[in-house]
Amino acid sequence: MTERTVITFGTFDVFHVGHVHILERAASYGNRLVVGVSSDALNFSKKQRTPVYSQQDRLKIISSLSFVDTVFLEESLDLKEQYIKKHNASILVMGDDWLNKFDQFKAICDVVYLPRTPSISTTAIIEVVKSIE
Ligand code: C2G
């Protein structure tokens, strides 16, 4: 069978069902799923916030999923092309909060944006937890 590797990226902090949905759907586009998990430093530079879960824990959680084959640490947003090539990915899948942001990679692989799961996010969960007395 021809190998069709899918690659996706994310922080996946405070892992929730929206993360499961996107990873499951990403996996369905091929027969091998590779996930780049944003490092703590990269997340801080993007969101000015240290993730609640450390990069080691986030890598562990993502690698334990049955539909994930390979995980690695995403150290920089500028290395996407190298990551895609290194993992021999033929399709890049991202949530549609990144719509059109990665269109330049259409030169080297398919690029698909999937709808986000509504009404759930890491930020919303953190706010709910903070509000509990
Ligand atoms: N996601 C989703 N539905 C939600 C929340 C998140 O489908 N309710 C998806 C996002 O669209 C993304 C993935 O889950 O594709 C991971 O989301 P984040 O952890 O917020 O990832 P982010 O910090 O945006 O990092 O290089 C790109 C970055 O690493 C993406």
XYZ file of N, CA, C and O and ligand atoms in Angstrom:
562
model
N 0.850 -1.196 0.000
C 0.000 0.000 0.000
C 0.890 1.253 0.000
O 1.887 1.306 0.701
N 0.521 2.235 -0.796
C 1.304 3.474 -0.828
C 1.156 4.191 0.507
O 0.044 4.311 1.025
N 2.289 4.683 1.019
C 2.194 5.409 2.284
C 1.779 6.854 2.018
O 2.349 7.507 1.149
N 0.769 7.291 2.745
C 0.338 8.687 2.635
C 0.410 9.277 4.039
O -0.429 8.990 4.907
N 1.446 10.078 4.247
C 1.689 10.635 5.581
C 1.023 11.991 5.728
O 1.175 12.873 4.882
N 0.286 12.120 6.822
C -0.368 13.387 7.165
C 0.444 14.030 8.284
O 0.899 13.348 9.200
N 0.621 15.349 8.192
C 1.296 16.061 9.281
C 0.384 17.172 9.789
O -0.369 17.779 9.022
N 0.409 17.379 11.103
C -0.321 18.497 11.686
C 0.482 19.046 12.852
O 1.415 18.397 13.338
N 0.106 20.250 13.288
C 0.875 20.934 14.329
C -0.082 21.527 15.354
O -1.200 21.920 15.022
N 0.383 21.633 16.587
C -0.430 22.312 17.593
C 0.232 22.260 18.951
O 1.182 21.501 19.172
N -0.300 23.060 19.855
C 0.211 23.065 21.223
C -0.441 21.948 22.031
O 0.199 21.288 22.850
N -1.745 21.774 21.819
C -2.515 20.727 22.498
C -2.381 20.828 24.015
O -2.197 19.833 24.710
N -2.458 22.073 24.512
C -2.364 22.271 25.969
C -3.729 22.006 26.597
O -4.771 22.307 26.005
N -3.738 21.481 27.793
C -4.980 21.091 28.497
C -5.845 20.298 27.494
O -6.917 20.723 27.070
N -5.331 19.147 27.137
C -5.886 18.323 26.062
C -7.401 18.142 26.206
O -7.893 17.819 27.275
N -8.132 18.387 25.113
C -9.598 18.307 25.176
C -10.162 17.674 23.901
O -9.412 17.367 22.956
N -11.497 17.533 23.876
C -12.125 16.764 22.795
C -11.955 17.433 21.420
O -11.927 16.738 20.398
N -11.804 18.766 21.386
C -11.551 19.438 20.103
C -10.236 18.958 19.513
O -10.099 18.794 18.291
N -9.252 18.707 20.376
C -7.959 18.181 19.911
C -8.124 16.753 19.377
O -7.550 16.387 18.348
N -8.914 15.946 20.090
C -9.159 14.573 19.616
C -9.797 14.614 18.235
O -9.363 13.905 17.318
N -10.819 15.469 18.086
C -11.531 15.524 16.798
C -10.593 15.886 15.655
O -10.628 15.255 14.602
N -9.751 16.895 15.841
C -8.916 17.295 14.699
C -7.872 16.231 14.385
O -7.598 15.943 13.221
N -7.333 15.600 15.408
C -6.311 14.574 15.160
C -6.935 13.338 14.491
O -6.353 12.761 13.563
N -8.130 12.970 14.939
C -8.827 11.823 14.323
C -9.127 12.108 12.854
O -8.910 11.262 11.989
N -9.633 13.313 12.583
C -9.968 13.671 11.201
C -8.695 13.777 10.364
O -8.662 13.358 9.215
N -7.639 14.339 10.941
C -6.358 14.432 10.212
C -5.888 13.025 9.830
O -5.490 12.781 8.685
N -5.962 12.105 10.778
C -5.492 10.730 10.534
C -6.253 10.086 9.379
O -5.693 9.287 8.617
N -7.531 10.447 9.224
C -8.366 9.809 8.195
C -7.946 10.222 6.778
O -8.390 9.619 5.807
N -7.094 11.231 6.646
C -6.635 11.664 5.323
C -5.456 10.841 4.798
O -5.007 11.053 3.679
N -4.933 9.936 5.614
C -3.797 9.141 5.156
C -3.685 7.862 5.950
O -4.642 7.424 6.592
N -2.488 7.264 5.930
C -2.314 6.043 6.729
C -1.183 6.175 7.746
O -0.774 5.206 8.369
N -0.689 7.389 7.923
C 0.308 7.626 8.976
C 0.143 9.076 9.410
O 0.104 9.980 8.567
N 0.013 9.286 10.730
C -0.166 10.648 11.232
C 1.040 11.076 12.065
O 1.403 10.417 13.048
N 1.643 12.193 11.654
C 2.784 12.779 12.357
C 2.311 14.099 12.970
O 1.666 14.901 12.298
N 2.627 14.295 14.257
C 2.152 15.504 14.941
C 3.340 16.293 15.501
O 4.138 15.767 16.285
N 3.428 17.559 15.089
C 4.415 18.471 15.661
C 3.784 19.192 16.841
O 2.785 19.899 16.681
N 4.340 18.975 18.019
C 3.807 19.580 19.237
C 4.662 20.805 19.563
O 5.888 20.693 19.737
N 4.013 21.973 19.634
C 4.755 23.224 19.868
C 5.510 23.171 21.194
O 4.930 22.811 22.226
N 6.766 23.566 21.161
C 7.556 23.590 22.399
C 7.015 24.663 23.340
O 6.282 25.574 22.918
N 7.388 24.569 24.607
C 6.967 25.588 25.587
C 7.441 26.971 25.137
O 6.702 27.952 25.224
N 8.678 27.031 24.649
C 9.238 28.333 24.236
C 8.488 28.891 23.028
O 8.171 30.090 22.985
N 8.158 28.032 22.061
C 7.420 28.494 20.890
C 6.036 28.988 21.316
O 5.552 30.022 20.865
N 5.402 28.233 22.219
C 4.073 28.654 22.669
C 4.129 29.993 23.364
O 3.269 30.859 23.158
N 5.166 30.174 24.164
C 5.289 31.464 24.869
C 5.452 32.591 23.860
O 4.834 33.653 23.990
N 6.252 32.343 22.828
C 6.481 33.413 21.842
C 5.208 33.717 21.047
O 4.980 34.837 20.622
N 4.345 32.692 20.845
C 3.100 32.905 20.088
C 2.017 33.546 20.947
O 1.252 34.376 20.486
N 1.908 33.077 22.207
C 0.724 33.439 23.018
C 1.057 34.194 24.308
O 0.157 34.483 25.093
N 2.354 34.443 24.540
C 2.779 35.126 25.768
C 2.240 34.413 27.012
O 1.815 35.030 27.989
N 2.201 33.088 26.928
C 1.713 32.317 28.066
C 2.455 30.982 28.083
O 2.623 30.355 27.038
N 2.922 30.591 29.279
C 3.537 29.276 29.390
C 2.419 28.242 29.425
O 1.439 28.426 30.155
N 2.519 27.167 28.649
C 1.436 26.175 28.672
C 1.226 25.607 30.085
O 2.158 25.534 30.878
N 0.005 25.212 30.364
C -0.302 24.594 31.664
C 0.429 23.251 31.761
O 1.015 22.913 32.791
N 0.388 22.482 30.691
C 1.082 21.188 30.658
C 2.434 21.383 29.968
O 2.509 22.029 28.918
N 3.475 20.784 30.532
C 4.816 20.918 29.958
C 4.891 20.237 28.581
O 4.068 19.368 28.260
N 5.906 20.605 27.820
C 6.058 19.976 26.504
C 6.255 18.463 26.607
O 5.751 17.710 25.772
N 6.949 18.007 27.664
C 7.133 16.556 27.829
C 5.786 15.872 28.025
O 5.512 14.815 27.448
N 4.932 16.473 28.853
C 3.616 15.873 29.110
C 2.739 15.946 27.865
O 2.009 14.996 27.549
N 2.798 17.055 27.132
C 1.974 17.181 25.931
C 2.423 16.175 24.861
O 1.594 15.555 24.197
N 3.747 15.993 24.746
C 4.256 14.968 23.810
C 3.776 13.579 24.217
O 3.373 12.765 23.376
N 3.801 13.312 25.518
C 3.399 11.991 26.026
C 1.921 11.725 25.733
O 1.530 10.642 25.291
N 1.093 12.734 25.981
C -0.357 12.580 25.755
C -0.628 12.311 24.275
O -1.333 11.369 23.915
N -0.044 13.133 23.405
C -0.322 12.979 21.965
C 0.209 11.636 21.452
O -0.454 10.946 20.678
N 1.382 11.230 21.937
C 1.951 9.972 21.429
C 1.175 8.753 21.927
O 1.306 7.671 21.369
N 0.369 8.919 22.956
C -0.388 7.770 23.482
C -1.664 7.502 22.687
O -2.324 6.482 22.908
N -2.024 8.394 21.758
C -3.267 8.218 21.002
C -3.102 7.147 19.923
O -2.082 7.133 19.222
N -4.105 6.304 19.785
C -3.987 5.155 18.870
C -3.838 5.595 17.417
O -3.242 4.878 16.615
N -4.367 6.763 17.060
C -4.310 7.183 15.655
C -3.120 8.092 15.357
O -3.016 8.635 14.256
N -2.234 8.267 16.322
C -1.006 9.057 16.108
C 0.182 8.104 15.997
O 0.361 7.226 16.841
N 0.985 8.276 14.946
C 2.131 7.381 14.744
C 3.447 7.961 15.225
O 4.294 7.248 15.747
N 3.652 9.259 15.016
C 4.931 9.878 15.357
C 4.679 11.269 15.930
O 3.821 11.995 15.414
N 5.401 11.615 16.990
C 5.334 12.992 17.489
C 6.754 13.565 17.529
O 7.729 12.823 17.666
N 6.837 14.869 17.382
C 8.122 15.552 17.540
C 7.841 16.938 18.076
O 6.695 17.417 18.052
N 8.891 17.583 18.576
C 8.752 18.924 19.129
C 8.875 19.958 18.013
O 9.884 19.977 17.297
N 7.860 20.804 17.874
C 7.912 21.900 16.898
C 8.594 23.085 17.590
O 8.031 23.687 18.494
N 9.801 23.399 17.135
C 10.604 24.411 17.825
C 10.403 25.819 17.257
O 10.699 26.795 17.914
N 9.943 25.892 15.985
C 9.792 27.204 15.348
C 8.724 27.126 14.264
O 8.646 26.127 13.539
N 7.930 28.192 14.146
C 6.919 28.243 13.084
C 7.590 28.312 11.711
O 6.992 27.950 10.707
N 8.832 28.773 11.690
C 9.533 28.967 10.411
C 10.155 27.684 9.853
O 10.793 27.714 8.802
N 10.009 26.584 10.585
C 10.642 25.336 10.127
C 9.646 24.367 9.478
O 9.968 23.207 9.238
N 8.426 24.860 9.204
C 7.378 23.943 8.696
C 7.815 23.190 7.440
O 7.577 21.997 7.320
N 8.419 23.919 6.514
C 8.808 23.249 5.266
C 9.792 22.103 5.557
O 9.646 21.000 5.016
N 10.759 22.376 6.433
C 11.727 21.321 6.779
C 11.029 20.134 7.450
O 11.322 18.979 7.152
N 10.087 20.426 8.353
C 9.374 19.339 9.043
C 8.565 18.503 8.043
O 8.540 17.272 8.117
N 7.891 19.179 7.120
C 7.067 18.468 6.124
C 7.959 17.538 5.301
O 7.651 16.363 5.090
N 9.104 18.062 4.866
C 10.011 17.269 4.024
C 10.654 16.134 4.830
O 10.739 15.008 4.374
N 11.103 16.456 6.045
C 11.795 15.453 6.869
C 10.895 14.242 7.126
O 11.356 13.100 7.132
N 9.596 14.512 7.360
C 8.670 13.412 7.682
C 7.974 12.872 6.436
O 7.087 12.029 6.547
N 8.398 13.378 5.269
C 7.868 12.877 4.013
C 6.336 12.984 3.950
O 5.654 12.067 3.476
N 5.816 14.095 4.462
C 4.364 14.259 4.522
C 3.806 14.673 3.170
O 4.392 15.505 2.476
N 2.674 14.077 2.806
C 2.052 14.485 1.538
C 0.830 15.357 1.772
O 0.250 15.864 0.812
N 0.453 15.541 3.043
C -0.677 16.427 3.326
C -0.506 17.094 4.691
O -0.115 16.442 5.652
N -0.756 18.391 4.697
C -0.722 19.169 5.939
C -2.165 19.496 6.322
O -2.912 20.046 5.522
N -2.553 19.130 7.533
C -3.908 19.412 8.023
C -3.824 20.376 9.196
O -3.007 20.175 10.110
N -4.655 21.415 9.172
C -4.713 22.366 10.299
C -6.163 22.768 10.535
O -6.991 22.700 9.638
N -6.466 23.238 11.742
C -7.788 23.789 12.018
C -7.977 25.100 11.272
O -7.002 25.766 10.901
N -9.251 25.463 11.050
C -9.498 26.626 10.192
C -9.256 27.968 10.892
O -9.464 29.024 10.290
N -8.787 27.933 12.145
C -8.292 29.185 12.725
C -6.987 29.597 12.017
O -6.549 30.744 12.139
N -6.421 28.656 11.274
C -5.184 28.933 10.510
C -5.476 29.058 9.021
O -4.544 28.985 8.199
N -6.750 29.281 8.663
C -7.158 29.309 7.251
C -6.242 30.197 6.390
O -6.021 31.373 6.732
N -5.742 29.604 5.324
C -4.868 30.267 4.335
C -3.472 30.617 4.855
O -2.638 31.093 4.087
N -3.209 30.364 6.127
C -1.916 30.771 6.699
C -0.760 29.894 6.190
O 0.390 30.297 6.246
N -1.102 28.695 5.706
C -0.042 27.777 5.285
C -0.150 27.426 3.801
O 0.388 26.413 3.353
N -0.819 28.312 3.042
C -1.046 28.029 1.619
C 0.261 27.930 0.821
O 0.292 27.285 -0.231
N 1.327 28.545 1.333
C 2.594 28.484 0.586
C 3.122 27.053 0.481
O 3.895 26.740 -0.427
N 2.652 26.161 1.383
C 3.166 24.792 1.343
C 2.453 23.930 0.300
O 2.797 22.761 0.115
N 1.455 24.536 -0.394
C 0.764 23.802 -1.469
C 1.744 23.442 -2.586
O 1.461 22.592 -3.415
N 2.895 24.115 -2.595
C 3.926 23.789 -3.595
C 4.571 22.430 -3.303
O 5.102 21.790 -4.217
N 4.521 21.977 -2.042
C 5.207 20.714 -1.719
C 4.282 19.618 -1.177
O 4.679 18.462 -1.073
N 3.035 19.985 -0.804
C 2.085 18.965 -0.315
C 0.663 19.520 -0.398
O 0.479 20.709 -0.638
N -0.325 18.640 -0.183
C -1.706 19.134 -0.089
C -1.863 19.856 1.246
O -1.217 19.482 2.240
N -2.709 20.872 1.270
C -2.957 21.612 2.513
C -4.466 21.659 2.737
O -5.208 22.089 1.853
N -4.905 21.175 3.893
C -6.341 21.109 4.194
C -6.607 21.791 5.530
O -5.877 21.570 6.501
N -7.641 22.632 5.573
C -8.049 23.281 6.823
C -9.398 22.692 7.237
O -10.345 22.703 6.433
N -9.472 22.195 8.440
C -10.716 21.568 8.918
C -11.410 22.480 9.924
O -10.736 23.172 10.702
N -12.754 22.460 9.949
C -13.464 23.304 10.907
C -13.107 22.932 12.344
O -13.004 21.752 12.681
N -12.921 23.942 13.174
C -12.665 23.702 14.601
C -13.918 23.146 15.259
O -15.032 23.429 14.833
N -13.731 22.395 16.331
C -14.871 21.957 17.143
C -15.399 23.173 17.897
O -14.620 23.850 18.588
N -16.703 23.477 17.751
C -17.218 24.685 18.407
C -17.256 24.566 19.929
O -17.313 23.457 20.474
N -17.242 25.698 20.580
C -17.544 25.824 22.019
C -16.556 25.144 22.954
O -16.911 24.836 24.083
N -15.342 24.884 22.485
C -14.341 24.371 23.433
C -12.966 24.887 23.033
O -12.625 24.928 21.846
N -12.223 25.313 24.037
C -10.842 25.744 23.792
C -10.076 25.677 25.107
O -10.675 25.718 26.187
N -8.756 25.604 24.987
C -7.896 25.598 26.173
C -8.145 26.855 27.004
O -8.281 26.794 28.231
N -8.233 28.002 26.311
C -8.430 29.273 27.019
C -9.741 29.258 27.809
O -9.779 29.678 28.971
N -10.812 28.744 27.188
C -12.112 28.707 27.880
C -12.048 27.784 29.100
O -12.593 28.100 30.159
N -11.352 26.651 28.959
C -11.240 25.712 30.087
C -10.483 26.381 31.242
O -10.885 26.289 32.400
N -9.397 27.081 30.908
C -8.617 27.764 31.957
C -9.504 28.784 32.678
O -9.485 28.880 33.909
N -10.324 29.513 31.920
C -11.215 30.511 32.549
C -12.229 29.840 33.464
O -12.505 30.330 34.559
N -12.785 28.710 33.039
C -13.768 27.990 33.870
C -13.095 27.532 35.161
O -13.636 27.716 36.257
N -11.903 26.964 35.031
C -11.204 26.460 36.224
C -10.906 27.612 37.185
O -11.104 27.499 38.401
N -10.483 28.757 36.630
C -10.177 29.927 37.474
C -11.416 30.399 38.230
O -11.307 30.898 39.348
N -12.594 30.248 37.603
C -13.818 30.779 38.206
C -14.390 29.872 39.295
O -15.295 30.269 40.018
N -13.855 28.643 39.381
C -14.362 27.721 40.400
C -13.779 28.097 41.759
O -12.557 28.250 41.896
N -14.639 28.267 42.738
C -14.133 28.689 44.066
C -13.854 27.479 44.942
O -14.474 26.474 44.835
N -8.646 22.821 17.457
C -9.889 22.445 16.998
N -11.005 22.727 17.741
C -10.896 23.379 18.929
C -9.637 23.744 19.417
C -8.502 23.460 18.639
O -10.037 21.858 15.908
N -12.018 23.640 19.598
C -7.469 22.536 16.622
C -6.743 23.809 16.143
O -7.419 24.341 15.024
C -5.365 23.255 15.806
C -5.203 22.109 16.824
O -6.504 21.857 17.367
O -5.329 22.746 14.477
C -4.274 22.504 17.946
O -4.762 23.697 18.514
P -3.794 24.558 19.445
O -3.246 23.701 20.497
O -4.528 25.818 19.816
O -2.613 24.860 18.440
P -1.903 26.213 18.171
O -1.379 26.783 19.454
O -2.781 27.046 17.299
O -0.603 25.741 17.405
O 2.383 25.589 13.859
C 1.066 25.803 14.224
C 0.902 25.826 15.671
O 1.763 24.956 16.328
C -0.546 25.584 16.041
